[in-house]
Amino acid sequence: MAWSHQRLVGLVTECGVPVREREALVEVMIEADLRTAMVVFPEVPSVLAELRQRGLAIGVCSNWGWDLDDVLQSTGLAPLIDHAVTSARVGYRKPHAAMYESILTALAVTAPEALFVGDSWRPDVLGPIDAGMRSVHIERREDGNGVESLPPLVAGATRVSDLRRLLDAGILEGGI
């Protein structure tokens, strides 16, 4: 909680929140975070199970706090994940190289063997590519609105709208 509090104070300070309002805002943010449950997209458990069945190591590398293991347990995903690395534990946030090095080490894979999947452009696509991995950008805009404003794909990256696409030939084998 102290780490989360300190991080949020830094955030509201950087955003220009007046000193006299910072503490109250941070408390509201912490309370909202505690009440918010992680929502798992419907296809995630079956895709992770299939990837495990194929013998792949699965990790979570997240700009999350200390409680990620509890959250993964509460969603039912914990048994499908080999290792979870968080920014709170590593001491850096994605896209810092230490985050990617930490998950690669935990999974005992090299960067060229890894495929990093995420929904944030810089931390989940460009950062992993800079670290030597391939990446998959998940973009779930089902209505198509704003798709034209997505960053153009770079070498080593692909984009999918649904995690099931990871099971398609080519993506896992490096055919990006």
PDB file of N, CA and C in Angstrom, residues 1 4-5 7-13 15 17 21-36:
ATOM      1  N   MET A   1       0.833  -1.196   0.000  1.00  0.00           N
ATOM      2  CA  MET A   1       0.000   0.000   0.000  1.00  0.00           C
ATOM      3  C   MET A   1       0.873   1.254   0.000  1.00  0.00           C
ATOM      4  N   SER A   4       2.098   1.858  -3.523  1.00  0.00           N
ATOM      5  CA  SER A   4       1.013   2.397  -4.353  1.00  0.00           C
ATOM      6  C   SER A   4       0.747   3.852  -4.013  1.00  0.00           C
ATOM      7  N   HIS A   5       0.722   4.157  -2.732  1.00  0.00           N
ATOM      8  CA  HIS A   5       0.478   5.533  -2.295  1.00  0.00           C
ATOM      9  C   HIS A   5       1.557   6.455  -2.843  1.00  0.00           C
ATOM     10  N   ARG A   7       3.558   6.029  -5.402  1.00  0.00           N
ATOM     11  CA  ARG A   7       3.458   6.111  -6.860  1.00  0.00           C
ATOM     12  C   ARG A   7       2.346   7.065  -7.276  1.00  0.00           C
ATOM     13  N   LEU A   8       1.203   6.973  -6.614  1.00  0.00           N
ATOM     14  CA  LEU A   8       0.079   7.837  -6.971  1.00  0.00           C
ATOM     15  C   LEU A   8       0.331   9.286  -6.592  1.00  0.00           C
ATOM     16  N   VAL A   9       1.005   9.524  -5.472  1.00  0.00           N
ATOM     17  CA  VAL A   9       1.369  10.904  -5.110  1.00  0.00           C
ATOM     18  C   VAL A   9       2.258  11.491  -6.200  1.00  0.00           C
ATOM     19  N   GLY A  10       3.212  10.696  -6.680  1.00  0.00           N
ATOM     20  CA  GLY A  10       4.070  11.158  -7.772  1.00  0.00           C
ATOM     21  C   GLY A  10       3.276  11.459  -9.032  1.00  0.00           C
ATOM     22  N   LEU A  11       2.308  10.617  -9.323  1.00  0.00           N
ATOM     23  CA  LEU A  11       1.475  10.804 -10.511  1.00  0.00           C
ATOM     24  C   LEU A  11       0.654  12.093 -10.424  1.00  0.00           C
ATOM     25  N   VAL A  12      -0.044  12.290  -9.305  1.00  0.00           N
ATOM     26  CA  VAL A  12      -0.883  13.488  -9.203  1.00  0.00           C
ATOM     27  C   VAL A  12      -0.025  14.750  -9.131  1.00  0.00           C
ATOM     28  N   THR A  13       1.169  14.633  -8.588  1.00  0.00           N
ATOM     29  CA  THR A  13       2.091  15.772  -8.559  1.00  0.00           C
ATOM     30  C   THR A  13       2.498  16.143  -9.975  1.00  0.00           C
ATOM     31  N   CYS A  15       0.893  15.606 -12.598  1.00  0.00           N
ATOM     32  CA  CYS A  15      -0.282  16.107 -13.317  1.00  0.00           C
ATOM     33  C   CYS A  15      -0.668  17.520 -12.885  1.00  0.00           C
ATOM     34  N   VAL A  17      -1.699  18.561  -9.789  1.00  0.00           N
ATOM     35  CA  VAL A  17      -2.730  18.679  -8.756  1.00  0.00           C
ATOM     36  C   VAL A  17      -2.162  19.519  -7.607  1.00  0.00           C
ATOM     37  N   GLU A  21      -4.800  19.353  -2.411  1.00  0.00           N
ATOM     38  CA  GLU A  21      -5.782  18.392  -2.919  1.00  0.00           C
ATOM     39  C   GLU A  21      -5.208  17.009  -3.190  1.00  0.00           C
ATOM     40  N   ARG A  22      -3.898  16.871  -3.128  1.00  0.00           N
ATOM     41  CA  ARG A  22      -3.246  15.622  -3.529  1.00  0.00           C
ATOM     42  C   ARG A  22      -3.656  14.432  -2.670  1.00  0.00           C
ATOM     43  N   GLU A  23      -3.588  14.575  -1.364  1.00  0.00           N
ATOM     44  CA  GLU A  23      -3.835  13.431  -0.479  1.00  0.00           C
ATOM     45  C   GLU A  23      -5.259  12.902  -0.643  1.00  0.00           C
ATOM     46  N   ALA A  24      -6.220  13.801  -0.719  1.00  0.00           N
ATOM     47  CA  ALA A  24      -7.611  13.367  -0.875  1.00  0.00           C
ATOM     48  C   ALA A  24      -7.804  12.633  -2.206  1.00  0.00           C
ATOM     49  N   LEU A  25      -7.200  13.151  -3.266  1.00  0.00           N
ATOM     50  CA  LEU A  25      -7.318  12.507  -4.568  1.00  0.00           C
ATOM     51  C   LEU A  25      -6.650  11.130  -4.565  1.00  0.00           C
ATOM     52  N   VAL A  26      -5.483  11.027  -3.961  1.00  0.00           N
ATOM     53  CA  VAL A  26      -4.792   9.747  -3.884  1.00  0.00           C
ATOM     54  C   VAL A  26      -5.633   8.727  -3.125  1.00  0.00           C
ATOM     55  N   GLU A  27      -6.256   9.134  -2.049  1.00  0.00           N
ATOM     56  CA  GLU A  27      -7.107   8.213  -1.280  1.00  0.00           C
ATOM     57  C   GLU A  27      -8.294   7.728  -2.117  1.00  0.00           C
ATOM     58  N   VAL A  28      -8.889   8.621  -2.886  1.00  0.00           N
ATOM     59  CA  VAL A  28      -9.998   8.234  -3.758  1.00  0.00           C
ATOM     60  C   VAL A  28      -9.506   7.245  -4.814  1.00  0.00           C
ATOM     61  N   MET A  29      -8.331   7.489  -5.367  1.00  0.00           N
ATOM     62  CA  MET A  29      -7.780   6.599  -6.394  1.00  0.00           C
ATOM     63  C   MET A  29      -7.478   5.216  -5.824  1.00  0.00           C
ATOM     64  N   ILE A  30      -6.927   5.167  -4.627  1.00  0.00           N
ATOM     65  CA  ILE A  30      -6.627   3.883  -3.990  1.00  0.00           C
ATOM     66  C   ILE A  30      -7.916   3.120  -3.701  1.00  0.00           C
ATOM     67  N   GLU A  31      -8.911   3.809  -3.182  1.00  0.00           N
ATOM     68  CA  GLU A  31     -10.192   3.167  -2.880  1.00  0.00           C
ATOM     69  C   GLU A  31     -10.842   2.616  -4.152  1.00  0.00           C
ATOM     70  N   ALA A  32     -10.794   3.400  -5.231  1.00  0.00           N
ATOM     71  CA  ALA A  32     -11.369   2.942  -6.498  1.00  0.00           C
ATOM     72  C   ALA A  32     -10.626   1.720  -7.019  1.00  0.00           C
ATOM     73  N   ASP A  33      -9.304   1.721  -6.866  1.00  0.00           N
ATOM     74  CA  ASP A  33      -8.504   0.591  -7.319  1.00  0.00           C
ATOM     75  C   ASP A  33      -8.838  -0.672  -6.537  1.00  0.00           C
ATOM     76  N   LEU A  34      -9.053  -0.543  -5.253  1.00  0.00           N
ATOM     77  CA  LEU A  34      -9.370  -1.693  -4.417  1.00  0.00           C
ATOM     78  C   LEU A  34     -10.740  -2.289  -4.754  1.00  0.00           C
ATOM     79  N   ARG A  35     -11.649  -1.455  -5.240  1.00  0.00           N
ATOM     80  CA  ARG A  35     -13.000  -1.921  -5.573  1.00  0.00           C
ATOM     81  C   ARG A  35     -13.108  -2.466  -6.990  1.00  0.00           C
ATOM     82  N   THR A  36     -12.081  -2.229  -7.810  1.00  0.00           N
ATOM     83  CA  THR A  36     -12.134  -2.613  -9.209  1.00  0.00           C
ATOM     84  C   THR A  36     -11.583  -4.020  -9.395  1.00  0.00           C
TER      85      THR A  36
END
